[in-house]
Amino acid sequence: MTPPIEGFSKLSKEEKIDWIAARFTDNSEETKKTLKRYWNQDEQLQQLHDEFIENTISNYYLPLGIAPNFLINGKVYAIPMAIEESSVVAAASKAAKFWLERGGFKAEVLGTEKIGQVHFTYGGEADQLEAFAGRVIPIMKKDVADLTAKMEKRGGGVCSIELRDKRRELEDYFQLHCTFETADAMGANFINSCLEQFAQTLEREARHDTQIEEDKLEVIMSILSNYVPNCLVRAEVSCKIEELDEHDNISPEQFAEKMVQAVAIAKAEPYRAVTHNKGIMNGIDSVVLATGNDFRAVEAGIHAYASKDGSYTSLTHASIENGIFRYWIEIPLALGTVGGLTGLHPMVRLSLDILQKPSAKELMQIAAVAGLAQNFAALRSLVTTGIQQGHMKMHLLNILNQLKASTPEKTAIVQLFRDRQVTHRAVAEALEKLRSAS
Ligand code: MEV
């Protein structure tokens, strides 16, 4: 067994690689070669990436693709998407083109409120605490004046601080439930800094306040919440049913009804809802990643929202009314277009440029549209041809790469499988035949 190491973070990058390669891989020379092959030639750029996190040994690539022709609120976007799954960008592009010809996407931000909490316990009388909160909250607001000055200039700041009695959930548990506006920033650092100051003020004032039992108050922690049900965006498409006319072997009416039914199943059945929403996240996460936002925060918040009524359900909705097919999504999304990685990572800056430097609100709309488009594309395949046809076609190049096909072999096999069903076995056999014929 390899013994644990002391002070790994203090080793140089080369030393870290040597240690890892020798102790944990079978072929240490090959490991070192692979890790170094992914270093950027530009030393400054590599250093920038090295310094994003601790113990960097190399870079991890994901493809950055473009889904063009997204008409959103009358403006055409080419959406950058960072994702490894082969069919996602193709599906988004197809859905974008479909709706481009039918009026495009309409999107609207319904709210931008962010939330953070100071969690603490108080073992004394709740009335005392309530009166104390009335005295201390104005002081808390004053104490963060330096932290909030810049944010206030940008139209953000602290909106409210409210004492909440949570003793029904947990013994002696109270919280300060705080709301914020963070303009074009995602705002995590701003919110956490404010919350930590609120906590310090709470403890300091408790020490001086004769009406409160200071020894019975204990701050446990202060942190933003990634559940942001009031930071909400809605995106929608609609058209006359007869315009849903691009499918073989199924009438527009049947297609519309099957789509509505497919959404109804995802609303009723959590096993289906999870996969349905996973498809939505294919679109959202890839935009969130490309624009340097925190996809873990977005994922956590969106899935919590999908369960807000007590059981996990679909994030999209569909209806047929008066001959109109309507398809929409409503999701919480806390995104930023300033701060964090947005000004630092060259590919993030580029992605934001391609999106024509959106505000945070615009980016919320774009990401929601990408999620809706992805879900529409997935359901459209599922209720017509099935998902594998398109999926495996896009997967063909991955199979060929696994089989180490050369460029001319790839061209020949892609041509061959234009109207054949793609399976790993069929591709391997065709490649073998091609190789033995030449
Ligand atoms: C695959 O990444 C996503 C789908 O499974 C989504 C869905 O089933 O709706 C195709």
CSV table of N, CA, C and O in Angstrom, one decimal, residues 71 80 99 228:
chain,number,residue,atom,x,y,z
A,71,LEU,N,-33.2,32.0,-32.1
A,71,LEU,CA,-33.9,33.3,-32.1
A,71,LEU,C,-34.6,33.5,-30.7
A,71,LEU,O,-35.5,32.7,-30.4
A,80,PRO,N,-22.6,29.1,-27.4
A,80,PRO,CA,-21.4,28.2,-27.1
A,80,PRO,C,-21.8,27.2,-26.0
A,80,PRO,O,-22.5,27.6,-25.0
A,99,TRP,N,-37.5,26.1,-34.4
A,99,TRP,CA,-38.2,27.2,-33.8
A,99,TRP,C,-37.9,28.5,-34.5
A,99,TRP,O,-38.8,29.4,-34.4
A,228,VAL,N,-32.6,29.1,-5.1
A,228,VAL,CA,-33.0,30.5,-5.3
A,228,VAL,C,-34.4,30.5,-6.1
A,228,VAL,O,-34.4,31.0,-7.2
